[in-house]
Coordinates of C-alpha atoms in Angstrom, one line a residue:
Chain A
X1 CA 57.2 -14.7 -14.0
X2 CA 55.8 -17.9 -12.8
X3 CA 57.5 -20.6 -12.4
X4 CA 55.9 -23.8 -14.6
X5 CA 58.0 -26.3 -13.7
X6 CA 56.7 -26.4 -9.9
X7 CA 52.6 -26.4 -11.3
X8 CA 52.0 -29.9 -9.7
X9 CA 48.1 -29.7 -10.8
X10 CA 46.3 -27.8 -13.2
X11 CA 42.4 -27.4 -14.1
X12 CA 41.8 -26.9 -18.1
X13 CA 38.9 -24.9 -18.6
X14 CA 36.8 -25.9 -22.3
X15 CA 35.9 -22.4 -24.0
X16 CA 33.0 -24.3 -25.5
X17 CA 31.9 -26.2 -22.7
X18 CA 30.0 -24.7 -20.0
X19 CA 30.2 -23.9 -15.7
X20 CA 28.1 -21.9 -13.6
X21 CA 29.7 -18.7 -12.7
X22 CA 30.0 -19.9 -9.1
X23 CA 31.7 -23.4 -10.1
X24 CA 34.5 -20.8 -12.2
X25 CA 34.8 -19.3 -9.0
X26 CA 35.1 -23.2 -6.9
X27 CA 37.8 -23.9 -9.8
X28 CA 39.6 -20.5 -9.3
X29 CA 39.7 -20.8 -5.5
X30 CA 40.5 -24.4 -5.4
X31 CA 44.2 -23.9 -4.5
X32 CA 45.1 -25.7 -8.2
X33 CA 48.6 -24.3 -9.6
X34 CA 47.0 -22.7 -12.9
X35 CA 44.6 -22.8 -15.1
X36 CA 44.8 -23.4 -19.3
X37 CA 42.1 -22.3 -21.3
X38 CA 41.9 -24.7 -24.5
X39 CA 40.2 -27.0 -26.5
X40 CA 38.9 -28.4 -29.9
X41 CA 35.9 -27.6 -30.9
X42 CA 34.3 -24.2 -31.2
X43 CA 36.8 -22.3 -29.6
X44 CA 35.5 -18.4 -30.1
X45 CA 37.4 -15.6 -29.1
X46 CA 34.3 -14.6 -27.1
X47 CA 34.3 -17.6 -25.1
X48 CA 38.1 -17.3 -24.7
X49 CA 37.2 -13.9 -23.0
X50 CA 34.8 -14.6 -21.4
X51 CA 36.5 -17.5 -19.2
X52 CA 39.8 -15.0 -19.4
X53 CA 37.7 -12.2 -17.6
X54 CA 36.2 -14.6 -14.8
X55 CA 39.7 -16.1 -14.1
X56 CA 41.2 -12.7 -14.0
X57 CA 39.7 -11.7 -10.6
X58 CA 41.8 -14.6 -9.2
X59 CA 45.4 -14.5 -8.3
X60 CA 46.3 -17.8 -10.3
X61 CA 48.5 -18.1 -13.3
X62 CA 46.3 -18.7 -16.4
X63 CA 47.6 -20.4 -19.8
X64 CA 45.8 -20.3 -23.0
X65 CA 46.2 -23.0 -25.4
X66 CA 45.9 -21.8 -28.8
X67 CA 44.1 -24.2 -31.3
X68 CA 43.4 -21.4 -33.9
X69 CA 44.7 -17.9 -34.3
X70 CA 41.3 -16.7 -34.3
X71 CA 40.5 -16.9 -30.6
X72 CA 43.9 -15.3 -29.0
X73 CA 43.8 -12.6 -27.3
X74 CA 46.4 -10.5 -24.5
X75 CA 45.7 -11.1 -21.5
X76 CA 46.9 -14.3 -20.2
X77 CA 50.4 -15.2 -18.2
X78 CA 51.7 -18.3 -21.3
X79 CA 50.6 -19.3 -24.3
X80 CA 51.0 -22.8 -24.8
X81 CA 51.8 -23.6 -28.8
X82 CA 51.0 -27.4 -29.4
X83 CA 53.2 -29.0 -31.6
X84 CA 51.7 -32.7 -32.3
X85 CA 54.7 -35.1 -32.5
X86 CA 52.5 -38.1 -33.7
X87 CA 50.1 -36.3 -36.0
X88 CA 51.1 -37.6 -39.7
X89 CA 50.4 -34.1 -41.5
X90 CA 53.3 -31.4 -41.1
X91 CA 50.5 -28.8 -40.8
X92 CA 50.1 -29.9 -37.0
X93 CA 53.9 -29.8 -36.1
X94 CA 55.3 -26.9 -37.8
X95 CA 53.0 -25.3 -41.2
X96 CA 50.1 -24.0 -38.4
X97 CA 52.5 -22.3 -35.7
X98 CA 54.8 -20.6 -38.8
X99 CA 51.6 -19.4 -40.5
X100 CA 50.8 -17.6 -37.2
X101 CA 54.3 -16.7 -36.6
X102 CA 54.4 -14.9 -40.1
X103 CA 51.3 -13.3 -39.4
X104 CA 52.1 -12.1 -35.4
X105 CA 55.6 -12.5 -35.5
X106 CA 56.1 -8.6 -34.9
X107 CA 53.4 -9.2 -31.9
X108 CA 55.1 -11.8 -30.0
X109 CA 56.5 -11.7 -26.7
X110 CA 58.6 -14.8 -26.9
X111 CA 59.0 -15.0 -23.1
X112 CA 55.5 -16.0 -22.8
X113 CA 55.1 -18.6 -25.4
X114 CA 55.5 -22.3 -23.8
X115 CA 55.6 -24.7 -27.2
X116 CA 54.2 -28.4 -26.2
X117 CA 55.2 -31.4 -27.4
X118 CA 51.9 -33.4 -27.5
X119 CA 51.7 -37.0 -27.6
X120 CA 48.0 -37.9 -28.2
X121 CA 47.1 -41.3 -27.0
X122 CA 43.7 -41.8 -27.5
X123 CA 42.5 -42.5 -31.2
X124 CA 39.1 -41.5 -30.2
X125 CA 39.8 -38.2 -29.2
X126 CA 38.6 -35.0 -31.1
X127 CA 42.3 -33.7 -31.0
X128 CA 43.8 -37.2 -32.5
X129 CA 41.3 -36.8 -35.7
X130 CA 41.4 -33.7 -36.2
X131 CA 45.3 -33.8 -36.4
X132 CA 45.4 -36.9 -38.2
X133 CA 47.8 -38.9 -35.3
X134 CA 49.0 -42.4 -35.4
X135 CA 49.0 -44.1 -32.5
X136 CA 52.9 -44.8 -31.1
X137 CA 53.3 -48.0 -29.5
X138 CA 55.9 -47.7 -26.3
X139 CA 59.2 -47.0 -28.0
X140 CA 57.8 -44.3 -30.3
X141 CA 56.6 -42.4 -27.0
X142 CA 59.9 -43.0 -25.3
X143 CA 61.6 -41.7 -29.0
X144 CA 59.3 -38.2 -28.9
X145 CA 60.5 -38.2 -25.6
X146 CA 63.9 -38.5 -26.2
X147 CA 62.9 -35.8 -29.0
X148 CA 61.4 -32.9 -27.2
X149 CA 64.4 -32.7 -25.0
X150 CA 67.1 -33.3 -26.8
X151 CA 66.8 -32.3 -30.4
X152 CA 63.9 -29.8 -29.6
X153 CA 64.3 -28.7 -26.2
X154 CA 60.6 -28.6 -25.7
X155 CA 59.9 -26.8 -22.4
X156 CA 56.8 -29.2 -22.0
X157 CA 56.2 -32.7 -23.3
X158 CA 52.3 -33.3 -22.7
X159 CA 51.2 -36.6 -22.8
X160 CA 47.3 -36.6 -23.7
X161 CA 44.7 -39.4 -23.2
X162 CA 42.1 -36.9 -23.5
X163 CA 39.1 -38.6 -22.0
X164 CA 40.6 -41.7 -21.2
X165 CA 42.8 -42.7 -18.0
X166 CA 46.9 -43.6 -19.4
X167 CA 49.1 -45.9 -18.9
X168 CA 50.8 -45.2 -15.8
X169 CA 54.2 -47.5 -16.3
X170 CA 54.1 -45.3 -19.4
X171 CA 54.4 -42.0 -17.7
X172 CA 57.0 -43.4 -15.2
X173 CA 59.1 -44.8 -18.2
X174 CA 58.6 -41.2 -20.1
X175 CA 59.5 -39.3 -16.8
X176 CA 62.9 -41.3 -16.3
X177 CA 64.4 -39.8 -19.3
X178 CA 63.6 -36.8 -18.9
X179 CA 65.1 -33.9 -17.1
X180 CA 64.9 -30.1 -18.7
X181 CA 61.7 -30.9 -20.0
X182 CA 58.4 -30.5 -18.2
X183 CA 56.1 -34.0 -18.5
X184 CA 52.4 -32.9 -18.4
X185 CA 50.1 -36.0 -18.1
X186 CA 46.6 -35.1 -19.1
X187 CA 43.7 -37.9 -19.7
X188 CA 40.7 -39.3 -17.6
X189 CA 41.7 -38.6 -14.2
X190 CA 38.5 -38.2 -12.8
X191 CA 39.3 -39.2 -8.7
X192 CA 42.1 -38.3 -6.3
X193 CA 43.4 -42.1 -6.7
X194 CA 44.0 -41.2 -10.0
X195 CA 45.3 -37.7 -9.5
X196 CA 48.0 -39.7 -7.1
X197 CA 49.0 -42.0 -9.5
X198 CA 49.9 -39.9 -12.2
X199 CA 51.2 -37.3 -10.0
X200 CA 53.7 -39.8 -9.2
X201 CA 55.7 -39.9 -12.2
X202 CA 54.3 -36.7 -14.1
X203 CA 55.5 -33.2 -13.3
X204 CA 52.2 -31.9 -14.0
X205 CA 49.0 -33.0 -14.3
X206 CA 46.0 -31.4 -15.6
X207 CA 42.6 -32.0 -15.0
X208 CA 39.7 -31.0 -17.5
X209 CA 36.8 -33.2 -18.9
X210 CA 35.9 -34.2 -15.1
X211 CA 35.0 -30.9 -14.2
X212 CA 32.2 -31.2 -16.9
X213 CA 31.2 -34.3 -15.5
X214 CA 31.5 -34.9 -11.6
X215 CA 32.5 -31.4 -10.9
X216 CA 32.8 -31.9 -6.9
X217 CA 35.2 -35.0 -7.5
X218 CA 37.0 -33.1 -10.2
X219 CA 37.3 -30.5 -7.8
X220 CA 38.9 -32.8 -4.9
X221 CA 41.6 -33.8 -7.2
X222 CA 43.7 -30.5 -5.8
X223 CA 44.6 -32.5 -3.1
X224 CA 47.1 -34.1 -4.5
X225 CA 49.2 -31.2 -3.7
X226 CA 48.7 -32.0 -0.1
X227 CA 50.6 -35.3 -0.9
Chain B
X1 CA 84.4 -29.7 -26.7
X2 CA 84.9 -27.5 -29.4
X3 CA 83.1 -24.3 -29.6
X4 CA 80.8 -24.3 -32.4
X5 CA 80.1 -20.4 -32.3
X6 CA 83.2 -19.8 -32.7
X7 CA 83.4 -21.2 -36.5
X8 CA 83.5 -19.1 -39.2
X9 CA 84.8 -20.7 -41.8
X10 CA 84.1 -24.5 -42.4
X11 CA 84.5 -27.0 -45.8
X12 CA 82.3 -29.4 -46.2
X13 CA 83.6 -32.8 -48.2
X14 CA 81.3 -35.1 -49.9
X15 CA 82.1 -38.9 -49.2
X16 CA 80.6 -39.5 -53.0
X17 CA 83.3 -37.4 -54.7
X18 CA 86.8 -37.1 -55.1
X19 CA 89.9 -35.1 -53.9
X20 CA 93.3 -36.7 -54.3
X21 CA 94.7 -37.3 -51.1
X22 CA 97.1 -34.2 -51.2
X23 CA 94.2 -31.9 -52.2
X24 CA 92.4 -33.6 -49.0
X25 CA 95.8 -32.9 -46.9
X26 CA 95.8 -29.4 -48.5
X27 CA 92.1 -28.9 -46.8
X28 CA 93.1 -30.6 -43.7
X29 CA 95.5 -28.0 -43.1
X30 CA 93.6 -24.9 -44.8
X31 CA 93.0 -23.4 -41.2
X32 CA 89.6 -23.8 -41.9
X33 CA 87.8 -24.0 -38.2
X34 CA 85.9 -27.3 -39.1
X35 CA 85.0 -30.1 -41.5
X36 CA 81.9 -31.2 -42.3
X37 CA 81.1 -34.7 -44.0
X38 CA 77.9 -34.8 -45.6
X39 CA 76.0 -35.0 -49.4
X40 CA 72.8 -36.3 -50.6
X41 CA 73.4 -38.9 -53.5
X42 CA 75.1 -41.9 -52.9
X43 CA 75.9 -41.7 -49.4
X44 CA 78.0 -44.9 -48.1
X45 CA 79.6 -45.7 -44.6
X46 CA 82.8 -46.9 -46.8
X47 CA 82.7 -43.6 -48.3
X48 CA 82.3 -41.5 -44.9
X49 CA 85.6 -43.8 -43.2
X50 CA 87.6 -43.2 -45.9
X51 CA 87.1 -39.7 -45.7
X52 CA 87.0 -39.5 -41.5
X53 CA 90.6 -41.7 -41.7
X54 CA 91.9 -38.8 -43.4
X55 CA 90.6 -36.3 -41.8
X56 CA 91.7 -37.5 -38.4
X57 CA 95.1 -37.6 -39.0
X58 CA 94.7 -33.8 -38.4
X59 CA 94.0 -31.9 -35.3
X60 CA 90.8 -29.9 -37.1
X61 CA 86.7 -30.7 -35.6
X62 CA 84.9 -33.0 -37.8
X63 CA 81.5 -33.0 -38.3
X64 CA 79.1 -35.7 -39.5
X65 CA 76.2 -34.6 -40.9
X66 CA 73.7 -37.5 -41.5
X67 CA 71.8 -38.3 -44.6
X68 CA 71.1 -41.7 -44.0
X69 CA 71.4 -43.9 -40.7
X70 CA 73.8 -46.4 -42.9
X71 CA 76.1 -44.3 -43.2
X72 CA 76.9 -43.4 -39.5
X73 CA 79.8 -44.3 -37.8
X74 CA 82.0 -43.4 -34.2
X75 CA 84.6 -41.1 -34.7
X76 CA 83.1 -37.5 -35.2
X77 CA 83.7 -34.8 -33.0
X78 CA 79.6 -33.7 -33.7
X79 CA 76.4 -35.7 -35.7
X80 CA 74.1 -33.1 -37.1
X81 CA 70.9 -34.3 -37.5
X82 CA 68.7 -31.8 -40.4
X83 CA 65.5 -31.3 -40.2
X84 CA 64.1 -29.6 -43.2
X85 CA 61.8 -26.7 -42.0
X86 CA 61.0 -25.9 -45.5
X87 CA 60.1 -29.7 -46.5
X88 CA 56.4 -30.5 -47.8
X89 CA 56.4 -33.5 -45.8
X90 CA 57.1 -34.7 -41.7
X91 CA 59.5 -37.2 -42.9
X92 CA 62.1 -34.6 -43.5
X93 CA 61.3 -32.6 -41.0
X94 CA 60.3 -35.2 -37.5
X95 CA 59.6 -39.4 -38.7
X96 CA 63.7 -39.8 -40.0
X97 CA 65.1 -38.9 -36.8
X98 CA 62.2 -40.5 -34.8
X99 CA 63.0 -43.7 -36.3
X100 CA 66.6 -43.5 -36.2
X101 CA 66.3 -42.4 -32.6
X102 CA 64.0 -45.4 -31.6
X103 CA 66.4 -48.0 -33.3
X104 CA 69.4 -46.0 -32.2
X105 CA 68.3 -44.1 -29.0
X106 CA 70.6 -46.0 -26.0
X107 CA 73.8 -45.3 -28.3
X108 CA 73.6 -41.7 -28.8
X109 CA 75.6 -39.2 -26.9
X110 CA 73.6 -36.5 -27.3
X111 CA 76.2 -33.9 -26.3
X112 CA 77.1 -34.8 -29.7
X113 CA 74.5 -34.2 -31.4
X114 CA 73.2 -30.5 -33.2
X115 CA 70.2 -30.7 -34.8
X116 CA 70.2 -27.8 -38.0
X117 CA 66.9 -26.5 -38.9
X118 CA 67.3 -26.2 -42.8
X119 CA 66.0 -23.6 -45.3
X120 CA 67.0 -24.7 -48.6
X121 CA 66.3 -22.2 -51.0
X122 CA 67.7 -23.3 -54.3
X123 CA 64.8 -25.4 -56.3
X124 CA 67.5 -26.9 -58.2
X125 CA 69.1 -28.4 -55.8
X126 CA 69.1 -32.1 -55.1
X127 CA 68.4 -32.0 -51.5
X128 CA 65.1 -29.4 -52.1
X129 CA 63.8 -32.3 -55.0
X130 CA 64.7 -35.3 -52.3
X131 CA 63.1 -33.4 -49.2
X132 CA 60.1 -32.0 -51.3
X133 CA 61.1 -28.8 -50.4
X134 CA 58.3 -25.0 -51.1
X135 CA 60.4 -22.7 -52.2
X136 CA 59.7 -19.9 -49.2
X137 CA 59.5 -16.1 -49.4
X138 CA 61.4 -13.7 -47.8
X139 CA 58.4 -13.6 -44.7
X140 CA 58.5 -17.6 -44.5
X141 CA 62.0 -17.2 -44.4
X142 CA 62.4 -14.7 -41.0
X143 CA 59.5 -16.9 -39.5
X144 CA 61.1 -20.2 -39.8
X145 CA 64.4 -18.7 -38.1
X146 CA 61.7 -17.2 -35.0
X147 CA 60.8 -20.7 -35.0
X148 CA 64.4 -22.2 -34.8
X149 CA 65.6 -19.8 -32.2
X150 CA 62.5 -19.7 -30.3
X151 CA 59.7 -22.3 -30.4
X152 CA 62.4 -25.5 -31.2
X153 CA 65.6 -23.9 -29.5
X154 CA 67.8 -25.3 -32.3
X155 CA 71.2 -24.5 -31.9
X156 CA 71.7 -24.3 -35.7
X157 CA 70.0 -22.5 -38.4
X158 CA 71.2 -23.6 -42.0
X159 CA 70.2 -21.8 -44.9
X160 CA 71.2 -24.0 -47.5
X161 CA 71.4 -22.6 -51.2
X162 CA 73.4 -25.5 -52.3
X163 CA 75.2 -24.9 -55.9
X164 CA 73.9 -21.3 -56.2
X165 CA 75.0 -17.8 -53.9
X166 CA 72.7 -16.6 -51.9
X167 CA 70.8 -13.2 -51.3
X168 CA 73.2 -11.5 -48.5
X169 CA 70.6 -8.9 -47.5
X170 CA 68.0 -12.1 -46.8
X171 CA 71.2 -13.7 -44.8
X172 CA 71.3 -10.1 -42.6
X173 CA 67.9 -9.9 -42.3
X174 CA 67.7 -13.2 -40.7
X175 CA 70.6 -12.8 -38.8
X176 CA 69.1 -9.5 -37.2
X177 CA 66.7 -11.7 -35.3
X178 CA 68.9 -14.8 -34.2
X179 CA 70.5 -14.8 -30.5
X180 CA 71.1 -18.4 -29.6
X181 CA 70.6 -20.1 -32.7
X182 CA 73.9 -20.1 -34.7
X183 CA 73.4 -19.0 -38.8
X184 CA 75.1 -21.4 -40.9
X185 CA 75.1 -20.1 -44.7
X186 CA 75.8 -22.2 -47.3
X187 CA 76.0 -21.9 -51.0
X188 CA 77.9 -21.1 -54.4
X189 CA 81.3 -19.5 -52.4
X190 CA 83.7 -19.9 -55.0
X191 CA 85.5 -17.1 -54.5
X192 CA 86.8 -15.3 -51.2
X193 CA 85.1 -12.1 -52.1
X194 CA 81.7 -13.9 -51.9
X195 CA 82.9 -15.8 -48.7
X196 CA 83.5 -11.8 -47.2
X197 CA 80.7 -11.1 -48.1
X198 CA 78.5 -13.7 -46.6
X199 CA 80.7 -13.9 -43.2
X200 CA 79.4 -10.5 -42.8
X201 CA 76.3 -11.8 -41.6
X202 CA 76.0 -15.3 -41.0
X203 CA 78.1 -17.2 -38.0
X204 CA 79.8 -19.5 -40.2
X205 CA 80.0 -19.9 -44.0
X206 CA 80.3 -23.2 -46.0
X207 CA 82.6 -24.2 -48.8
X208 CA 81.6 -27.6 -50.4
X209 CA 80.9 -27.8 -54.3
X210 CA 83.6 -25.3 -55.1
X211 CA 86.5 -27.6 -53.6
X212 CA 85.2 -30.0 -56.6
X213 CA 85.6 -27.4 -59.2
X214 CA 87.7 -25.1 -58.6
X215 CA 90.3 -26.5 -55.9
X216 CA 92.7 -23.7 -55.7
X217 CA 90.1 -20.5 -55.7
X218 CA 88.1 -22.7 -52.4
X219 CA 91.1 -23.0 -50.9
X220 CA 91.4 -19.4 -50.9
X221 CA 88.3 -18.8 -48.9
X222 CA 89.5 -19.9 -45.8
X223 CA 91.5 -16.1 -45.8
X224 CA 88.0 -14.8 -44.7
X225 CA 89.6 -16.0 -41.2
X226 CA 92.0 -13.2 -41.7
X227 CA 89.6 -10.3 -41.4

């Protein structure tokens, strides 16, 4: 079993968003601690494969983030179940997951499933539509932290600017009250600075849009391990 | 720090209505393992001292289990916080306890603190109407208790059939699949053959309603201890 907590930076691979077959092999070979498979839009079961079989020839942990119970499949090392803390429709924190759970239950390997406590921080991100959020002003966050640990145990509280760069007092302020739980930072980190900064005060970062955008300087974010 | 697990028989007094004070000496000193305070109507902090000045002058865990942040004061041995898995809407479920944590969040001791995922099952009851409660099948049932073991950690499962007995074989079923996650049942015990009966398979069984009509036969109850 791998051990999560020490993942200092991980790449998040878009089913629906394309790489060139040697770029998957750049982002498997990077040195990053894992790789998640998730996203929004058009997630397919084929392209959940496909990206499944390509990472597969690598020795790196690989996640996949379920958004719909259409596209899982065995295969991968966790499977991260998002729970959104400040979507306004029970559906996204609890009516979606027990659906699946009635469904699969029997199918479940418990030991693998990683349930996130997101915290989605951009309004104009797919994922904050889509799940109807409100945006939480500074105590709310540091009240969903308080949350996830305590009430829920969450092993992972995943703070998500999707697209655009957080607040990094934020992430120190969310980090300092919390210690079973795992603090993922994920949002616009697009150059090693950033990677740094974040990596600071979150345990885990993840980087994912960049890749799609400046691959080479998405790439170079790894080396904030070397830090 | 008393040992929750260990409880398996616990009354559960309503500050909104009335024992004389030697019936509440007579439940004091029951040998029941624990008392809970806790209702749903007409909930007042005057009504939760009164009962916790009593209560105290016996060497017996108390238990507040909050209904409304008015209503909370020092003194308990344990706060349990519900969140109604089968409610209709967040409120019940996540936005309650996010805003009590937010206005509240520097005083809690959270070693204090059990959160109870809830399944009421009684349409009847006041709490279901209050929380907008679905009335969930069997299926529902076993998936919500996969999800309070497993995806939220809880370290209570309540299923709550408040003013009406229960279905045992729905109370073993669910217990078959619960490791951590202690099974509260509560629900219609009047008598101490139903209490046996329920104590076969949940952790702990709850007496409320029944001390307010039929004080002698609740009493009773608490000689499921002696099997």
């Amino acid at each position: 079993m791998y051990n999560r907590k020490a993942w200092k930076h991980v790449f998040k691979l878009d089913p629906a968003k394309s790489l060139t077959d040697e770029e998957l092999d750049q982002v498997c070979q990077s040195g990053t601690d894992a790789i998640i498979v998730g996203g929004t839009d058009n997630i397919t079961l084929e392209g959940v494969i496909d990206l499944l079989n390509h990472i597969r020839r690598y020795p790196i942990p690989c996640v996949l983030e379920v958004s719909t119970a259409d596209a899982i499949t065995p295969g991968f090392d966790f499977y991260g179940i998002p729970v959104v803390l400040n979507s306004q429709e029970k559906k996204w924190l609890l009516d979606a997951q027990h659906q699946a759970i009635k469904d699969y239950g029997q199918l479940i390997n418990w030991s693998e499933i990683l349930t996130e406590g997101y915290v989605i921080l951009n309004p104009e991100a797919k994922a904050y539509q889509v799940t109807h959020c409100k945006l939480p002003d500074r105590a709310d966050v540091i009240a969903y932290a308080q949350m996830a640990e305590q009430m829920f145990r969450l092993p992972i509280l995943y703070l998500e600017y999707s697209g655009t760069y957080g607040d990094p007092e934020l992430v120190r302020e969310v980090k300092q009250i919390l210690n079973n739980t795992q603090l993922v930072y994920g949002g616009g980190i697009t150059t090693l600075a950033q990677a740094e900064q974040m990596a600071q005060f979150a345990d885990t970062i993840v980087v994912g849009n960049s890749l799609y955008e400046n691959f080479d300087e998405a790439i170079a974010t790894v080396n904030v391990k070397k830090d």
